[in-house]
Amino acid sequence: MPSGLAALLDDVAGITKLAAASLDDVSAAAGKAGTKAVGVVVDDAAVTPGYAMGFTPDRELPIVWKIALGSLRNKLLFLLPGALLLSAFAPWAVTPLLMCGGAYLAFEATEKVLEAFTPESEGEAIEELALSGPELEKQKVSGAIRTDLILSAEIMAIALADVSAQPLPVQAGALALVGVLLTIGVYGVVALIVKMDDIGLHLSRRSSKGVAGFGRGLVKAMPWTMEALTVIGTAAMLWVGGGIIVHGLEKFHLTPVPRWVEGVSHWAGQVPGVGGLTGWMAFALGSAVVGLVVGGSLAGIMHLWHHRKGAAAH
């Protein structure tokens, strides 16, 4: 019996070591993959707060919670199994799907740019006002989860491309870990942003003049913060979407555009002392221009199609 027990303990110890090594592999792969997806994460964190604004303070956090749960469901129930199936049976499809997602992000960003220069139509405003609070909340949450599905798909695809050489269990663990941690991080930041004015209002009532002044500053800064997030989110969508398209074109050896973007980045990177920063900014700007061209082309096609459809209906 003692020898049998000792053998069993040896087996348990061996399994524990193997599991620990696997967890180390998963953690390392998740960290590396998550870093590559940071651009999309910035985009997600900048875009989402707008969906929770305009409601009473007591509904803001529940709305963020609903969107976060929808995001987690997107990642773990739909995108994770889909990513693993792609990795196992069609790894060649990852880059084309990434490029399609990048084109969609560029299209969404271009639409936002066009909306900024086009006043909201009276019909759209009346239609939104006609909705009750719960109906409007449901519509906003559904819209946020749909947008998150695309952004989450980009995150998972970018992560998958970085761990595709790992065994399937490590891929699954890394993608799940990336999905959970990034969801917690993104929606934690979103919750903080949407409650910033309430936090500021609470602080403004404190007896300390310094704390009260800081609280009033937070309240006053909220409109500027939301405007800045709108601009940052749109710019990030163009940069990320265009960057994905550029990398995809390079992978398929369709090099004129990637060479142009890389050339501008290399030229800007020669600035003494800050070459790394200026090179990155040039690449981001070049990618955003590519995104704007692709997104503008898609937006033009969509608007032309809707116009002809409307003309045919009349």
Short mmCIF file of C-alpha atoms in Angstrom, two decimals:
data_model
loop_
_atom_site.label_atom_id
_atom_site.label_comp_id
_atom_site.label_asym_id
_atom_site.label_seq_id
_atom_site.Cartn_x
_atom_site.Cartn_y
_atom_site.Cartn_z
CA MET A 1 0.00 0.00 0.00
CA PRO A 2 2.67 2.61 0.89
CA SER A 3 4.48 1.94 -2.37
CA GLY A 4 1.19 2.21 -4.27
CA LEU A 5 0.39 5.47 -2.50
CA ALA A 6 3.87 6.81 -3.25
CA ALA A 7 3.46 5.90 -6.94
CA LEU A 8 0.08 7.65 -7.00
CA LEU A 9 1.59 10.76 -5.41
CA ASP A 10 4.41 10.68 -7.98
CA ASP A 11 1.79 10.53 -10.76
CA VAL A 12 -0.16 13.44 -9.22
CA ALA A 13 3.06 15.47 -8.92
CA GLY A 14 3.92 14.72 -12.55
CA ILE A 15 0.45 15.75 -13.73
CA THR A 16 0.67 18.92 -11.61
CA LYS A 17 4.02 19.84 -13.17
CA LEU A 18 2.62 19.19 -16.65
CA ALA A 19 -0.45 21.32 -15.89
CA ALA A 20 1.75 24.11 -14.50
CA ALA A 21 3.92 24.03 -17.62
CA SER A 22 0.80 24.15 -19.80
CA LEU A 23 -0.51 27.13 -17.81
CA ASP A 24 2.84 28.87 -18.27
CA ASP A 25 2.57 28.25 -22.03
CA VAL A 26 -1.00 29.58 -22.05
CA SER A 27 -0.05 32.68 -20.02
CA ALA A 28 2.95 33.45 -22.23
CA ALA A 29 0.95 32.95 -25.42
CA ALA A 30 -1.95 35.03 -24.07
CA GLY A 31 0.37 37.88 -23.07
CA LYS A 32 2.03 37.97 -26.47
CA ALA A 33 -1.26 37.72 -28.35
CA GLY A 34 -3.00 40.30 -26.16
CA THR A 35 -0.24 42.84 -26.81
CA LYS A 36 -0.77 42.53 -30.58
CA ALA A 37 -4.49 43.28 -30.14
CA VAL A 38 -3.99 46.48 -28.13
CA GLY A 39 -4.99 48.75 -31.05
CA VAL A 40 -8.43 47.15 -31.29
CA VAL A 41 -8.75 47.31 -27.48
CA VAL A 42 -8.18 51.08 -27.55
CA ASP A 43 -10.82 51.29 -30.27
CA ASP A 44 -13.29 49.22 -28.21
CA ALA A 45 -12.74 51.28 -25.05
CA ALA A 46 -13.17 54.55 -26.97
CA VAL A 47 -16.28 53.54 -28.92
CA THR A 48 -18.38 51.81 -26.23
CA PRO A 49 -19.04 54.65 -23.69
CA GLY A 50 -21.23 56.46 -26.22
CA TYR A 51 -23.78 53.63 -26.07
CA ALA A 52 -24.31 54.12 -22.31
CA MET A 53 -24.63 57.91 -22.37
CA GLY A 54 -27.95 59.76 -22.39
CA PHE A 55 -29.62 57.49 -19.84
CA THR A 56 -30.38 58.16 -16.17
CA PRO A 57 -27.39 57.55 -13.87
CA ASP A 58 -28.99 54.45 -12.34
CA ARG A 59 -29.09 52.74 -15.78
CA GLU A 60 -25.53 53.49 -16.93
CA LEU A 61 -23.70 50.69 -15.11
CA PRO A 62 -26.41 48.06 -15.84
CA ILE A 63 -26.11 48.95 -19.54
CA VAL A 64 -22.31 48.60 -19.41
CA TRP A 65 -22.78 45.25 -17.60
CA LYS A 66 -25.18 43.99 -20.30
CA ILE A 67 -22.74 44.98 -23.05
CA ALA A 68 -19.83 43.35 -21.17
CA LEU A 69 -21.79 40.09 -20.82
CA GLY A 70 -22.67 40.23 -24.51
CA SER A 71 -18.99 40.81 -25.33
CA LEU A 72 -17.92 37.84 -23.22
CA ARG A 73 -20.59 35.68 -24.84
CA ASN A 74 -19.39 36.80 -28.29
CA LYS A 75 -15.82 35.82 -27.47
CA LEU A 76 -16.28 32.54 -25.59
CA LEU A 77 -19.39 30.98 -27.18
CA PHE A 78 -19.03 32.03 -30.81
CA LEU A 79 -15.61 33.43 -31.69
CA LEU A 80 -13.41 31.06 -29.66
CA PRO A 81 -14.86 27.85 -31.18
CA GLY A 82 -14.83 29.50 -34.62
CA ALA A 83 -11.19 30.52 -34.22
CA LEU A 84 -10.17 27.00 -33.16
CA LEU A 85 -12.04 25.46 -36.11
CA LEU A 86 -10.27 27.89 -38.45
CA SER A 87 -6.92 27.02 -36.90
CA ALA A 88 -7.56 23.29 -37.27
CA PHE A 89 -9.17 23.14 -40.71
CA ALA A 90 -8.68 26.44 -42.59
CA PRO A 91 -5.72 28.44 -41.26
CA TRP A 92 -5.39 30.07 -44.70
CA ALA A 93 -8.73 31.84 -44.07
CA VAL A 94 -7.54 33.83 -41.02
CA THR A 95 -5.87 36.65 -43.01
CA PRO A 96 -8.77 37.16 -45.49
CA LEU A 97 -11.24 37.25 -42.60
CA LEU A 98 -9.03 39.74 -40.77
CA MET A 99 -8.97 41.92 -43.88
CA CYS A 100 -12.76 41.76 -44.18
CA GLY A 101 -13.05 42.82 -40.56
CA GLY A 102 -10.53 45.60 -41.14
CA ALA A 103 -12.54 46.83 -44.12
CA TYR A 104 -15.69 46.83 -41.96
CA LEU A 105 -13.95 48.88 -39.26
CA ALA A 106 -12.75 51.33 -41.90
CA PHE A 107 -16.28 51.56 -43.32
CA GLU A 108 -17.78 52.22 -39.84
CA ALA A 109 -15.17 54.90 -39.16
CA THR A 110 -15.77 56.58 -42.52
CA GLU A 111 -19.51 56.62 -41.81
CA LYS A 112 -18.78 58.37 -38.51
CA VAL A 113 -16.63 60.94 -40.33
CA LEU A 114 -19.46 61.56 -42.82
CA GLU A 115 -22.01 61.83 -39.98
CA ALA A 116 -19.84 64.48 -38.31
CA PHE A 117 -20.31 66.69 -41.38
CA THR A 118 -23.98 65.74 -41.95
CA PRO A 119 -26.64 66.94 -39.48
CA GLU A 120 -28.93 64.26 -38.07
CA SER A 121 -32.14 64.07 -40.05
CA GLU A 122 -35.37 65.09 -38.34
CA GLY A 123 -36.84 61.67 -39.05
CA GLU A 124 -34.02 59.88 -37.23
CA ALA A 125 -34.35 62.18 -34.20
CA ILE A 126 -38.13 61.69 -34.03
CA GLU A 127 -37.75 57.92 -34.42
CA GLU A 128 -35.36 57.77 -31.45
CA LEU A 129 -37.55 60.03 -29.30
CA ALA A 130 -40.54 57.78 -30.02
CA LEU A 131 -38.85 54.86 -28.30
CA SER A 132 -39.51 54.27 -24.61
CA GLY A 133 -36.63 54.07 -22.13
CA PRO A 134 -36.44 50.24 -22.09
CA GLU A 135 -36.81 50.04 -25.89
CA LEU A 136 -34.07 52.61 -26.47
CA GLU A 137 -31.84 50.84 -23.95
CA LYS A 138 -32.40 47.51 -25.70
CA GLN A 139 -31.62 49.08 -29.07
CA LYS A 140 -28.41 50.71 -27.79
CA VAL A 141 -27.23 47.51 -26.07
CA SER A 142 -27.92 45.45 -29.21
CA GLY A 143 -26.03 47.95 -31.35
CA ALA A 144 -23.08 47.94 -28.94
CA ILE A 145 -22.93 44.14 -28.87
CA ARG A 146 -23.02 43.98 -32.68
CA THR A 147 -20.14 46.46 -32.90
CA ASP A 148 -18.30 44.53 -30.19
CA LEU A 149 -18.72 41.31 -32.19
CA ILE A 150 -16.64 42.78 -35.02
CA LEU A 151 -14.04 44.25 -32.67
CA SER A 152 -13.88 41.02 -30.65
CA ALA A 153 -13.52 39.01 -33.85
CA GLU A 154 -10.55 41.22 -34.76
CA ILE A 155 -9.03 40.70 -31.29
CA MET A 156 -9.47 36.92 -31.45
CA ALA A 157 -8.19 36.69 -35.04
CA ILE A 158 -5.11 38.79 -34.22
CA ALA A 159 -4.49 36.65 -31.14
CA LEU A 160 -5.03 33.45 -33.15
CA ALA A 161 -2.51 34.53 -35.78
CA ASP A 162 0.06 34.93 -33.01
CA VAL A 163 -0.54 31.55 -31.31
CA SER A 164 -1.31 29.44 -34.38
CA ALA A 165 1.96 27.51 -34.02
CA GLN A 166 1.03 26.36 -30.49
CA PRO A 167 -0.81 23.08 -29.72
CA LEU A 168 -4.60 23.35 -29.91
CA PRO A 169 -5.16 23.22 -26.09
CA VAL A 170 -2.68 26.07 -25.61
CA GLN A 171 -4.42 28.04 -28.37
CA ALA A 172 -7.79 27.50 -26.67
CA GLY A 173 -6.48 28.51 -23.26
CA ALA A 174 -4.63 31.56 -24.59
CA LEU A 175 -7.62 32.81 -26.60
CA ALA A 176 -9.98 32.29 -23.66
CA LEU A 177 -7.59 34.13 -21.32
CA VAL A 178 -7.15 36.99 -23.78
CA GLY A 179 -10.93 37.23 -24.23
CA VAL A 180 -11.72 37.30 -20.50
CA LEU A 181 -8.92 39.65 -19.43
CA LEU A 182 -9.46 42.15 -22.24
CA THR A 183 -13.21 42.17 -21.62
CA ILE A 184 -12.67 42.91 -17.92
CA GLY A 185 -10.11 45.59 -18.74
CA VAL A 186 -12.11 47.30 -21.49
CA TYR A 187 -15.44 47.38 -19.69
CA GLY A 188 -13.85 48.35 -16.39
CA VAL A 189 -12.46 51.44 -18.15
CA VAL A 190 -15.81 52.04 -19.88
CA ALA A 191 -17.66 51.88 -16.54
CA LEU A 192 -15.20 54.39 -15.06
CA ILE A 193 -15.66 56.75 -18.01
CA VAL A 194 -19.48 56.73 -17.95
CA LYS A 195 -19.55 57.33 -14.19
CA MET A 196 -16.89 60.05 -14.25
CA ASP A 197 -19.43 62.86 -13.97
CA ASP A 198 -21.19 61.16 -11.02
CA ILE A 199 -17.84 60.63 -9.29
CA GLY A 200 -17.01 64.29 -9.91
CA LEU A 201 -20.38 65.41 -8.55
CA HIS A 202 -19.84 63.35 -5.39
CA LEU A 203 -16.35 64.77 -4.89
CA SER A 204 -17.54 68.35 -5.51
CA ARG A 205 -19.67 68.11 -2.34
CA ARG A 206 -16.71 67.26 -0.10
CA SER A 207 -15.58 69.76 2.50
CA SER A 208 -11.99 69.86 1.21
CA LYS A 209 -11.63 72.69 -1.32
CA GLY A 210 -9.01 70.78 -3.29
CA VAL A 211 -11.14 67.63 -3.57
CA ALA A 212 -14.26 69.67 -4.36
CA GLY A 213 -12.40 71.60 -7.07
CA PHE A 214 -11.12 68.34 -8.59
CA GLY A 215 -14.67 66.99 -8.60
CA ARG A 216 -16.01 70.07 -10.39
CA GLY A 217 -13.17 69.71 -12.88
CA LEU A 218 -14.23 66.13 -13.62
CA VAL A 219 -17.83 67.21 -14.22
CA LYS A 220 -16.76 70.03 -16.56
CA ALA A 221 -14.33 67.75 -18.39
CA MET A 222 -16.95 65.09 -19.15
CA PRO A 223 -18.35 66.63 -22.39
CA TRP A 224 -14.80 67.23 -23.65
CA THR A 225 -13.84 63.69 -22.70
CA MET A 226 -16.74 62.20 -24.68
CA GLU A 227 -15.90 64.37 -27.70
CA ALA A 228 -12.26 63.29 -27.46
CA LEU A 229 -13.26 59.61 -27.17
CA THR A 230 -15.42 59.93 -30.29
CA VAL A 231 -12.46 61.33 -32.23
CA ILE A 232 -10.02 58.78 -30.76
CA GLY A 233 -12.42 55.90 -31.45
CA THR A 234 -12.93 56.96 -35.07
CA ALA A 235 -9.19 57.48 -35.61
CA ALA A 236 -8.43 54.11 -33.99
CA MET A 237 -10.95 52.35 -36.24
CA LEU A 238 -9.29 53.87 -39.32
CA TRP A 239 -5.78 53.10 -38.07
CA VAL A 240 -6.57 49.53 -36.96
CA GLY A 241 -8.73 48.70 -39.97
CA GLY A 242 -6.24 50.19 -42.42
CA GLY A 243 -3.30 48.53 -40.65
CA ILE A 244 -4.94 45.11 -40.90
CA ILE A 245 -5.55 45.66 -44.61
CA VAL A 246 -1.94 46.77 -45.15
CA HIS A 247 -0.55 43.69 -43.35
CA GLY A 248 -2.92 41.44 -45.30
CA LEU A 249 -1.85 42.92 -48.64
CA GLU A 250 1.78 42.42 -47.64
CA LYS A 251 1.13 38.79 -46.74
CA PHE A 252 -0.41 38.18 -50.17
CA HIS A 253 2.52 39.98 -51.81
CA LEU A 254 0.30 42.79 -53.11
CA THR A 255 3.07 45.17 -52.14
CA PRO A 256 2.66 48.66 -53.68
CA VAL A 257 0.50 49.98 -50.82
CA PRO A 258 2.43 48.25 -47.99
CA ARG A 259 5.71 49.50 -49.49
CA TRP A 260 4.38 53.05 -49.59
CA VAL A 261 3.23 52.92 -45.96
CA GLU A 262 6.47 51.26 -44.80
CA GLY A 263 8.51 53.80 -46.80
CA VAL A 264 6.78 56.75 -45.12
CA SER A 265 7.23 55.07 -41.72
CA HIS A 266 10.93 54.44 -42.39
CA TRP A 267 11.48 58.03 -43.53
CA ALA A 268 9.72 59.44 -40.45
CA GLY A 269 11.63 57.04 -38.20
CA GLN A 270 14.93 58.71 -39.02
CA VAL A 271 14.24 61.70 -36.73
CA PRO A 272 17.02 61.68 -34.10
CA GLY A 273 15.91 60.81 -30.58
CA VAL A 274 12.23 60.25 -31.35
CA GLY A 275 12.51 58.07 -34.45
CA GLY A 276 10.58 55.21 -32.91
CA LEU A 277 7.63 57.45 -32.06
CA THR A 278 7.58 59.37 -35.35
CA GLY A 279 7.97 56.14 -37.34
CA TRP A 280 5.02 54.57 -35.50
CA MET A 281 2.90 57.71 -35.97
CA ALA A 282 3.70 57.77 -39.68
CA PHE A 283 2.72 54.11 -40.04
CA ALA A 284 -0.53 54.74 -38.11
CA LEU A 285 -1.29 57.78 -40.28
CA GLY A 286 -0.52 55.87 -43.48
CA SER A 287 -2.73 52.99 -42.31
CA ALA A 288 -5.52 55.46 -41.48
CA VAL A 289 -5.31 56.91 -45.01
CA VAL A 290 -5.62 53.40 -46.45
CA GLY A 291 -8.57 52.78 -44.12
CA LEU A 292 -10.22 56.03 -45.20
CA VAL A 293 -9.82 55.14 -48.89
CA VAL A 294 -11.21 51.61 -48.40
CA GLY A 295 -13.97 52.78 -46.04
CA GLY A 296 -14.89 55.68 -48.33
CA SER A 297 -15.14 53.33 -51.31
CA LEU A 298 -17.40 50.95 -49.39
CA ALA A 299 -19.52 53.82 -48.05
CA GLY A 300 -19.91 55.20 -51.58
CA ILE A 301 -21.02 51.81 -52.89
CA MET A 302 -23.49 51.35 -50.01
CA HIS A 303 -25.01 54.82 -50.40
CA LEU A 304 -25.30 54.35 -54.18
CA TRP A 305 -26.99 50.98 -53.65
CA HIS A 306 -29.48 52.44 -51.14
CA HIS A 307 -30.18 55.36 -53.46
CA ARG A 308 -30.92 53.09 -56.41
CA LYS A 309 -33.01 50.79 -54.21
CA GLY A 310 -35.04 53.79 -53.04
CA ALA A 311 -35.45 55.08 -56.60
CA ALA A 312 -36.62 51.63 -57.77
CA ALA A 313 -39.18 51.47 -54.94
CA HIS A 314 -40.72 54.77 -56.12
#
